Coordinates of C-alpha atoms in Angstrom, one line a residue:
Chain A
X4 CA 9.9 -27.2 -43.7
X5 CA 8.6 -23.9 -44.9
X6 CA 8.1 -22.7 -41.4
X7 CA 11.7 -22.9 -40.3
X8 CA 13.7 -19.7 -40.0
X9 CA 14.7 -18.4 -43.4
X10 CA 13.9 -15.4 -45.6
X11 CA 11.3 -17.3 -47.6
X12 CA 9.6 -18.6 -44.6
X13 CA 9.6 -15.1 -42.9
X14 CA 6.6 -13.9 -44.7
X15 CA 4.7 -16.8 -43.2
X16 CA 5.7 -16.2 -39.5
X17 CA 4.7 -13.6 -37.0
X18 CA 7.8 -11.5 -36.4
X19 CA 6.4 -8.5 -34.5
X20 CA 2.9 -7.4 -33.4
X21 CA 1.2 -4.5 -35.1
X22 CA -2.1 -3.6 -33.5
X23 CA -1.8 -4.4 -29.8
X24 CA -3.9 -4.3 -26.7
X25 CA -2.4 -3.6 -23.3
X26 CA -2.9 -5.3 -19.9
X27 CA -5.8 -7.5 -18.8
X28 CA -6.4 -8.0 -15.0
X29 CA -8.4 -10.8 -13.5
X30 CA -9.4 -11.9 -10.0
X31 CA -11.5 -14.6 -8.4
X32 CA -14.3 -13.4 -6.1
X33 CA -17.0 -14.9 -4.1
X34 CA -19.3 -16.0 -6.9
X35 CA -16.9 -16.4 -9.8
X36 CA -14.4 -14.5 -11.9
X37 CA -14.0 -10.8 -12.8
X38 CA -11.9 -9.6 -15.7
X39 CA -11.0 -6.0 -16.6
X40 CA -9.5 -4.7 -19.8
X41 CA -9.5 -1.3 -21.5
X42 CA -10.7 -1.0 -25.1
X43 CA -7.6 0.4 -26.8
X44 CA -5.9 -1.0 -29.8
X45 CA -2.6 0.7 -30.4
X46 CA -0.8 0.8 -33.7
X47 CA 2.8 1.3 -32.5
X48 CA 2.8 4.6 -30.6
X49 CA -0.6 5.7 -32.1
X50 CA -3.8 5.0 -30.3
X51 CA -5.6 3.8 -33.4
X52 CA -8.7 1.9 -32.2
X53 CA -10.6 2.8 -29.2
X54 CA -13.5 0.3 -29.2
X55 CA -11.7 -3.0 -29.2
X56 CA -13.5 -5.6 -27.2
X57 CA -10.7 -7.6 -25.6
X58 CA -12.9 -9.7 -23.2
X59 CA -15.1 -12.4 -24.7
X60 CA -17.0 -15.4 -23.5
X61 CA -16.1 -18.9 -24.4
X62 CA -18.8 -21.5 -24.2
X63 CA -21.1 -21.5 -21.1
X64 CA -18.5 -21.5 -18.4
X65 CA -15.5 -19.4 -19.4
X66 CA -14.3 -15.9 -20.3
X67 CA -11.1 -14.9 -22.0
X68 CA -9.2 -11.7 -22.1
X69 CA -6.3 -11.0 -24.4
X70 CA -3.5 -8.6 -24.7
X71 CA -1.0 -8.4 -27.6
X72 CA -1.7 -8.7 -31.3
X73 CA -5.4 -8.2 -31.9
X74 CA -5.5 -10.1 -35.2
X75 CA -4.0 -13.2 -33.4
X76 CA -6.7 -12.8 -30.7
X77 CA -9.4 -12.9 -33.4
X78 CA -7.7 -16.1 -34.8
X79 CA -7.8 -17.6 -31.3
X80 CA -11.5 -16.8 -31.0
X81 CA -12.1 -18.6 -34.3
X82 CA -10.2 -21.7 -32.9
X83 CA -12.2 -21.5 -29.7
X84 CA -15.5 -21.1 -31.4
X85 CA -14.7 -24.2 -33.5
X86 CA -13.7 -26.0 -30.3
X87 CA -17.0 -25.2 -28.6
X88 CA -19.0 -26.0 -31.7
X89 CA -17.5 -29.4 -32.0
X90 CA -18.0 -30.0 -28.3
X91 CA -21.7 -29.1 -28.6
X92 CA -22.1 -31.4 -31.6
X93 CA -21.3 -34.4 -29.4
X94 CA -24.5 -33.5 -27.6
X95 CA -23.5 -35.6 -24.6
X96 CA -24.6 -33.2 -21.9
X97 CA -21.1 -32.3 -21.0
X98 CA -19.5 -29.0 -21.8
X99 CA -16.0 -27.8 -21.8
X100 CA -15.0 -26.0 -18.6
X101 CA -12.4 -23.3 -18.0
X102 CA -9.7 -25.8 -17.1
X103 CA -10.1 -27.6 -20.3
X104 CA -10.2 -24.5 -22.4
X105 CA -7.1 -23.3 -20.7
X106 CA -5.3 -26.5 -21.4
X107 CA -6.3 -26.3 -25.1
X108 CA -5.0 -22.7 -25.3
X109 CA -1.8 -23.7 -23.6
X110 CA -1.2 -26.4 -26.2
X111 CA -2.0 -24.1 -29.1
X112 CA 0.3 -21.4 -27.9
X113 CA 3.2 -23.7 -27.1
X114 CA 3.0 -25.6 -30.3
X115 CA 2.9 -22.4 -32.3
X116 CA 6.0 -21.1 -30.5
X117 CA 7.8 -24.4 -31.2
X118 CA 7.3 -23.7 -34.9
X119 CA 8.7 -20.2 -34.5
X120 CA 5.4 -18.8 -35.5
X121 CA 3.7 -17.6 -32.3
X122 CA 0.3 -16.1 -31.7
X123 CA 1.5 -12.9 -30.2
X124 CA -0.8 -12.8 -27.2
X125 CA -0.9 -13.1 -23.4
X126 CA -4.3 -14.5 -22.4
X127 CA -6.3 -14.6 -19.2
X128 CA -8.8 -17.4 -19.0
X129 CA -11.3 -17.7 -16.2
X130 CA -14.6 -19.5 -15.4
X131 CA -16.8 -21.4 -13.0
X132 CA -18.0 -24.9 -13.5
X133 CA -19.9 -27.0 -10.9
X134 CA -19.1 -24.4 -8.3
X135 CA -15.3 -24.6 -8.9
X136 CA -13.7 -21.3 -9.8
X137 CA -10.7 -21.3 -12.1
X138 CA -8.5 -18.5 -13.2
X139 CA -5.3 -19.0 -15.3
X140 CA -3.1 -17.3 -17.8
X141 CA -1.1 -18.4 -20.9
X142 CA 1.6 -16.3 -22.6
X143 CA 2.8 -16.3 -26.2
X144 CA 5.6 -18.8 -25.4
X145 CA 3.3 -21.2 -23.6
X146 CA 4.1 -20.2 -20.0
X147 CA 0.9 -20.9 -18.1
X148 CA -0.2 -21.0 -14.5
X149 CA -3.4 -20.5 -12.4
X150 CA -3.8 -18.3 -9.4
X151 CA -6.3 -16.2 -7.5
X152 CA -5.4 -13.1 -9.4
X153 CA -3.6 -12.8 -12.7
X154 CA -2.5 -10.0 -15.1
X155 CA -0.8 -9.6 -18.4
X156 CA 1.8 -7.1 -19.6
X157 CA 2.2 -4.0 -17.5
X158 CA -0.5 -5.4 -15.2
X159 CA 2.2 -7.8 -13.9
X160 CA 4.3 -4.9 -12.6
X161 CA 1.7 -2.5 -11.5
X162 CA -1.5 -4.5 -10.6
X163 CA -0.1 -7.7 -9.2
X164 CA 1.6 -6.0 -6.2
X165 CA -1.7 -4.3 -5.3
X166 CA -3.6 -7.6 -5.7
X167 CA -1.1 -9.4 -3.6
X168 CA -1.7 -6.9 -0.8
X169 CA -5.4 -6.5 -1.1
X170 CA -7.0 -9.6 -2.5
X171 CA -8.6 -12.0 -0.1
X172 CA -11.0 -14.9 -0.3
X173 CA -14.7 -14.1 -0.7
X174 CA -14.6 -10.6 -2.1
X175 CA -18.1 -9.4 -2.8
X176 CA -18.9 -8.2 -6.3
X177 CA -18.7 -4.6 -5.3
X178 CA -15.4 -5.1 -3.6
X179 CA -14.0 -7.0 -6.6
X180 CA -15.0 -4.3 -9.0
X181 CA -13.5 -1.6 -6.7
X182 CA -10.2 -3.5 -6.5
X183 CA -10.1 -4.0 -10.3
X184 CA -10.8 -0.3 -10.8
X185 CA -8.0 0.6 -8.5
X186 CA -5.6 -1.5 -10.6
X187 CA -6.9 -0.1 -13.9
X188 CA -6.6 3.4 -12.6
X189 CA -2.9 2.9 -11.7
X190 CA -2.4 1.4 -15.2
X191 CA -4.1 4.4 -16.7
X192 CA -1.7 6.7 -14.9
X193 CA 1.4 4.8 -15.6
X194 CA 1.0 2.7 -18.9
X195 CA 1.4 4.8 -21.9
X196 CA -0.8 2.6 -24.1
X197 CA -3.7 2.6 -21.6
X198 CA -6.9 4.3 -22.6
X199 CA -9.6 5.6 -20.3
X200 CA -12.4 3.4 -21.6
X201 CA -12.7 0.0 -19.9
X202 CA -15.0 -2.9 -19.6
X203 CA -15.4 -5.4 -16.7
X204 CA -16.6 -8.9 -17.5
X205 CA -18.1 -11.3 -14.9
X206 CA -18.7 -15.0 -15.1
X207 CA -20.6 -16.9 -12.4
X208 CA -22.4 -20.2 -12.3
X209 CA -25.4 -18.3 -13.8
X210 CA -23.6 -17.0 -16.8
X211 CA -21.6 -14.3 -18.5
X212 CA -22.2 -10.5 -18.3
X213 CA -20.0 -7.7 -19.6
X214 CA -20.4 -4.1 -18.6
X215 CA -20.9 -1.2 -20.9
X216 CA -17.7 0.7 -21.6
X217 CA -17.1 3.4 -19.0
X218 CA -14.3 5.8 -17.9
X219 CA -12.5 6.0 -14.5
X220 CA -12.2 9.2 -12.5
X221 CA -8.7 10.6 -12.3
X222 CA -7.1 13.1 -10.0
X223 CA -4.6 15.7 -11.2
X224 CA -4.9 18.5 -8.5
X225 CA -1.7 17.9 -6.5
X226 CA -0.1 21.2 -5.5
X227 CA 3.2 20.0 -6.8
X228 CA 1.6 19.5 -10.3
X229 CA 0.1 23.0 -10.2
X230 CA 3.1 24.8 -9.0
X231 CA 6.3 22.7 -9.5
X232 CA 8.8 25.6 -9.3
X233 CA 7.8 27.1 -6.0
X234 CA 10.8 28.6 -4.4
X235 CA 12.8 28.6 -7.6
X236 CA 10.9 30.6 -10.2
X237 CA 12.2 30.0 -13.6
X238 CA 13.7 26.6 -13.0
X239 CA 12.3 23.4 -14.4
Chain B
X9 CA 68.1 41.4 2.7
X10 CA 67.7 42.6 -0.9
X11 CA 67.6 39.0 -2.2
X12 CA 64.6 38.1 0.0
X13 CA 62.6 41.1 -1.1
X14 CA 62.8 40.2 -4.8
X15 CA 61.7 36.5 -4.3
X16 CA 57.9 35.9 -4.8
X17 CA 55.6 34.6 -2.1
X18 CA 55.3 30.9 -2.0
X19 CA 52.2 30.6 0.3
X20 CA 51.9 30.7 4.1
X21 CA 51.3 33.7 6.2
X22 CA 52.6 37.0 4.9
X23 CA 54.3 39.0 7.7
X24 CA 54.8 42.1 5.5
X25 CA 52.3 44.3 7.3
X26 CA 53.0 43.3 10.9
X27 CA 55.5 46.0 11.6
X28 CA 53.2 48.6 10.2
X29 CA 50.2 47.3 12.2
X30 CA 52.2 47.3 15.4
X31 CA 53.2 50.9 14.8
X32 CA 49.5 51.9 14.1
X33 CA 48.3 50.1 17.3
X34 CA 50.9 52.0 19.3
X35 CA 49.6 55.2 17.8
X36 CA 46.1 54.2 19.1
X37 CA 44.3 52.5 16.1
X38 CA 41.8 49.8 17.1
X39 CA 42.3 46.7 15.1
X40 CA 39.2 44.9 13.7
X41 CA 38.2 41.6 15.4
X42 CA 38.0 38.1 13.8
X43 CA 34.8 36.8 12.1
X44 CA 33.0 34.1 14.0
X45 CA 32.9 30.8 12.1
X46 CA 29.5 29.9 13.5
X47 CA 26.8 30.2 10.7
X48 CA 23.7 32.0 11.5
X49 CA 20.5 30.7 10.0
X50 CA 18.8 33.7 8.5
X51 CA 15.3 32.2 8.7
X52 CA 12.6 34.7 9.4
X53 CA 10.4 34.0 12.4
X54 CA 7.1 34.1 10.6
X55 CA 6.1 30.5 11.4
X56 CA 2.5 31.5 11.6
X57 CA 1.7 30.6 8.0
X58 CA 3.5 27.3 7.7
X59 CA 1.8 23.9 8.0
X60 CA 3.4 20.9 9.4
X61 CA 5.1 20.1 6.2
X62 CA 7.9 17.8 5.4
X63 CA 9.3 15.1 3.1
X64 CA 9.6 11.4 3.8
X65 CA 12.2 9.3 2.0
X66 CA 12.3 5.5 2.0
X67 CA 14.6 2.9 0.6
X68 CA 15.2 -0.9 0.7
X69 CA 18.6 -2.2 1.7
X70 CA 19.6 -4.7 -1.0
X71 CA 22.7 -4.2 -3.3
X72 CA 23.0 -6.7 -6.1
X73 CA 25.8 -7.8 -8.4
X74 CA 23.9 -9.4 -11.2
X75 CA 21.9 -12.2 -9.7
X76 CA 23.8 -12.2 -6.4
X77 CA 23.0 -10.1 -3.4
X78 CA 26.2 -8.3 -2.6
X79 CA 25.1 -6.4 0.4
X80 CA 22.0 -7.4 2.4
X81 CA 21.8 -4.2 4.5
X82 CA 23.3 -1.3 2.6
X83 CA 22.4 2.3 3.1
X84 CA 20.7 3.9 0.2
X85 CA 19.6 7.2 1.8
X86 CA 22.6 9.5 1.5
X87 CA 23.2 12.7 3.5
X88 CA 23.5 15.8 1.4
X89 CA 22.9 18.6 4.0
X90 CA 21.3 18.6 7.5
X91 CA 18.0 19.4 5.8
X92 CA 18.4 17.5 2.5
X93 CA 18.7 13.8 1.9
X94 CA 19.0 11.8 -1.3
X95 CA 18.0 8.2 -2.2
X96 CA 20.1 6.6 -4.9
X97 CA 19.2 3.9 -7.3
X98 CA 21.4 2.5 -10.1
X99 CA 25.2 1.9 -9.9
X100 CA 26.1 2.0 -6.2
X101 CA 29.5 3.6 -6.8
X102 CA 28.0 6.3 -8.9
X103 CA 25.3 7.2 -6.4
X104 CA 27.8 7.3 -3.5
X105 CA 30.3 9.4 -5.4
X106 CA 27.9 11.9 -6.9
X107 CA 26.0 12.4 -3.6
X108 CA 29.3 12.8 -1.6
X109 CA 30.6 15.2 -4.1
X110 CA 27.5 17.4 -4.1
X111 CA 27.3 17.2 -0.3
X112 CA 30.8 18.7 0.0
X113 CA 30.0 21.4 -2.6
X114 CA 26.9 22.2 -0.6
X115 CA 28.9 22.5 2.7
X116 CA 31.4 24.8 1.1
X117 CA 28.5 26.8 -0.3
X118 CA 27.0 27.0 3.2
X119 CA 30.3 28.4 4.7
X120 CA 30.5 30.9 1.8
X121 CA 27.0 32.2 2.0
X122 CA 26.3 31.6 5.7
X123 CA 22.8 30.2 4.9
X124 CA 21.0 26.9 5.0
X125 CA 21.3 24.9 1.8
X126 CA 18.4 24.9 -0.6
X127 CA 17.1 21.7 -2.3
X128 CA 17.2 23.4 -5.7
X129 CA 20.9 24.1 -5.2
X130 CA 21.6 20.4 -4.7
X131 CA 19.3 19.7 -7.7
X132 CA 21.1 22.0 -10.0
X133 CA 24.5 20.7 -9.0
X134 CA 23.5 17.1 -9.5
X135 CA 21.7 17.6 -12.8
X136 CA 24.5 19.6 -14.4
X137 CA 27.1 16.9 -13.3
X138 CA 25.0 14.1 -14.6
X139 CA 24.2 15.8 -17.9
X140 CA 27.8 16.5 -18.6
X141 CA 28.5 12.8 -18.3
X142 CA 25.7 12.1 -20.8
X143 CA 24.1 9.3 -18.8
X144 CA 27.4 7.3 -18.3
X145 CA 27.2 8.1 -14.5
X146 CA 24.4 5.7 -13.9
X147 CA 22.7 7.4 -10.9
X148 CA 19.0 7.7 -10.6
X149 CA 18.2 9.8 -7.5
X150 CA 15.3 10.9 -5.4
X151 CA 16.2 14.2 -3.7
X152 CA 14.1 15.5 -0.9
X153 CA 14.5 18.2 1.7
X154 CA 13.0 21.2 3.5
X155 CA 14.5 24.6 3.2
X156 CA 13.4 28.3 3.7
X157 CA 11.1 28.0 0.6
X158 CA 9.3 24.9 1.9
X159 CA 9.4 21.2 1.4
X160 CA 10.7 19.9 -2.0
X161 CA 10.8 16.5 -3.7
X162 CA 12.6 15.9 -7.0
X163 CA 13.7 12.9 -9.1
X164 CA 16.9 13.1 -11.2
X165 CA 17.6 10.7 -14.0
X166 CA 21.0 9.5 -15.1
X167 CA 21.0 11.7 -18.2
X168 CA 20.3 14.8 -16.1
X169 CA 16.6 15.4 -16.5
X170 CA 14.6 16.3 -13.3
X171 CA 11.0 16.2 -12.2
X172 CA 9.3 17.9 -9.3
X173 CA 6.7 15.6 -7.9
X174 CA 4.4 15.1 -4.9
X175 CA 5.5 11.5 -4.8
X176 CA 8.2 9.6 -6.7
X177 CA 9.8 6.2 -7.1
X178 CA 13.0 5.1 -8.9
X179 CA 14.8 1.8 -9.5
X180 CA 13.7 -1.7 -10.5
X181 CA 11.0 -1.8 -7.8
X182 CA 9.7 1.6 -8.9
X183 CA 6.5 0.2 -10.6
X184 CA 5.5 -1.9 -7.6
X185 CA 6.1 1.1 -5.2
X186 CA 4.4 3.5 -7.7
X187 CA 1.3 1.3 -7.8
X188 CA 0.9 1.7 -4.0
X189 CA 1.5 5.5 -4.2
X190 CA -0.9 6.0 -7.1
X191 CA -3.7 4.2 -5.3
X192 CA -3.1 5.5 -1.8
X193 CA -1.5 8.9 -1.9
X194 CA -3.5 12.0 -1.1
X195 CA -2.5 15.4 0.1
X196 CA -2.6 16.3 3.8
X197 CA -1.1 13.1 5.1
X198 CA 0.1 13.3 8.7
X199 CA 3.7 12.3 9.6
X200 CA 2.7 8.8 10.8
X201 CA 0.4 8.2 7.8
X202 CA 3.1 9.3 5.5
X203 CA 5.7 7.0 7.1
X204 CA 3.2 4.1 6.9
X205 CA 2.6 4.8 3.2
X206 CA 6.2 5.0 2.3
X207 CA 7.0 1.9 4.3
X208 CA 4.2 0.1 2.5
X209 CA 5.5 1.2 -0.9
X210 CA 9.0 0.0 -0.1
X211 CA 7.6 -3.3 1.1
X212 CA 5.7 -3.7 -2.1
X213 CA 9.0 -3.3 -3.9
X214 CA 10.8 -5.7 -1.5
X215 CA 8.2 -8.5 -2.0
X216 CA 7.3 -8.1 -5.6
X217 CA 10.6 -7.2 -7.2
X218 CA 13.7 -9.4 -7.3
X219 CA 16.1 -6.4 -7.3
X220 CA 14.9 -5.2 -4.0
X221 CA 14.8 -6.8 -0.6
X222 CA 15.8 -7.0 3.1
X223 CA 14.9 -4.1 5.2
X224 CA 13.1 -0.7 5.0
X225 CA 15.0 2.6 5.8
X226 CA 13.0 5.7 6.4
X227 CA 14.1 9.4 6.6
X228 CA 11.7 12.1 7.8
X229 CA 12.7 15.7 7.1
X230 CA 10.7 18.5 8.5
X231 CA 11.5 22.2 9.1
X232 CA 14.5 22.3 11.3
X233 CA 14.5 18.6 12.1
X234 CA 15.4 15.3 10.4
X235 CA 15.1 11.7 11.6
X236 CA 17.0 9.0 10.0
X237 CA 15.2 5.7 10.9
X238 CA 17.7 3.0 9.9
X239 CA 16.0 -0.4 9.5
X240 CA 12.6 1.1 10.4
X241 CA 11.1 -2.3 9.4
X242 CA 12.8 -5.7 9.1
X243 CA 10.2 -7.9 7.4
X244 CA 12.8 -10.5 6.3
X245 CA 14.4 -11.9 9.5
X246 CA 16.2 -15.2 9.6
X247 CA 13.3 -17.4 10.4
X248 CA 15.0 -20.5 11.7
X249 CA 17.8 -20.4 14.2
X250 CA 18.7 -23.7 15.8
X251 CA 17.9 -23.7 19.5
X252 CA 20.7 -26.1 20.2
X253 CA 23.3 -23.5 19.1
X254 CA 26.7 -24.6 18.0
X255 CA 29.1 -26.8 20.0
X256 CA 32.7 -26.7 19.0
X257 CA 35.1 -29.6 19.8
X258 CA 37.0 -29.4 23.1
X259 CA 40.3 -27.5 23.1
X260 CA 43.4 -29.5 22.5
X261 CA 45.1 -30.7 25.8
X262 CA 48.4 -29.1 26.6
X263 CA 51.0 -31.8 27.3
X264 CA 54.2 -29.9 27.7
X265 CA 55.4 -26.2 27.7
X266 CA 59.0 -25.6 26.7
X267 CA 60.6 -22.4 25.9
X268 CA 63.7 -22.4 23.8
X269 CA 65.5 -19.1 23.5
X270 CA 67.2 -18.2 20.3
X271 CA 70.9 -18.3 20.6
X272 CA 72.8 -15.2 19.6
X273 CA 75.0 -15.9 16.6
X274 CA 77.1 -12.8 16.7
X275 CA 80.9 -13.5 16.6
X276 CA 83.0 -10.5 17.4
X277 CA 86.4 -10.6 15.8
X278 CA 88.9 -8.4 17.6
X279 CA 91.1 -6.2 15.5
X280 CA 89.9 -7.3 12.1
X281 CA 89.7 -4.8 9.3
X282 CA 86.2 -3.6 8.3
X283 CA 86.2 -4.8 4.8
X284 CA 89.1 -6.4 3.1
X285 CA 89.1 -5.8 -0.5

């Protein structure tokens, strides 16, 4: 009963997030799944940490990307590492696929929310097993679904419209990366907590790779930016 | 005579000087003519340096009342001046009222100065009105037009702040539309490319945002010309219309027609007194 709402129990529950990561965007492509996330960890309105890896691999077949409270993501990684370890200990030749990991995460998130002590994250979970591609998302209250392209946070408002227009079956790796970069660039322009240092993670039947951190090119040379008061000098 | 001289004027034409004018005309004074009420556009003719420049405004056509669609095909692109149009997001009454008000003020200003309205004039009038109401007039506007100084595009927020931008979006669908602009906008678009881009951005709002929907309106303003393309795209038609149509039941058979005139009920009493007390 300690976890119910009450002043004594409050110190034991997550009430608000502190160090947060912003959006994660994921798409299915020809050979597997591509995930993109920047490396920023904001502390309220300060950009406190700029080398936070928000994309991690899970077992042999899956990758996870998280937005929201970073410490809760680290906790989730501990749970998942334990899950994978126990699965390996069975030594039965079977390994947990992305669908199973997604289901596990869904249960964890939903049960935590039911106890009014959520893990303050929105997660993207993708992977390939036996040729089957899987991409899904779970939110901090347990809302979950799978789709050909998913995003968390601001990505839902800015990246999903672009993906709905331009995603198609059998994107090549280069096309997929280009599409993700397009989404991340729009997020960089329009999300205040975005930072220009991102990583792209890939998972295929062969395995997991994650890129080195890199920055996107931005364009600021519009004439209206350079000379906004043309025709009305002195106005603003 | 003396009484009328001491009373003050109460409006209307003052005939005081007519006798004197007549007397002067008889003596040979030429009276000045009347001013024409046609406005001359004092644009200079140096069109050599100007590019094919303009502004393209777009809007969806859905008006909502909470979760309900109140108007499926409303007009969100408001007329301000022949060369200036304004898209309005926010409370519909506020956007209508504030654009109408500034449009009238601009017209009076045009008569007063004899010149084409400038976009910055509309901008200043709108922003000072909205600021004085401290955000309670919930109108978020995208103002665009072409005047002597060139093409202009501005956004105006309900509290009265303004931005001058190469491309702008407002409203609930603004993020979806902005995603399209940020990824596809570049300078030097032609008229058709521009219309296509704006229509694409509005469609992005229509399909990805619940507060936007129905059709796309476009308004193209260039130097000396504007085109208001109402319902430029209708990507949400009624998909199923029954081929059979509707059949209403047969008209009722007429059995009998009888006209009964109303009888007159007036009784005239001769010689009676009008009202006996």
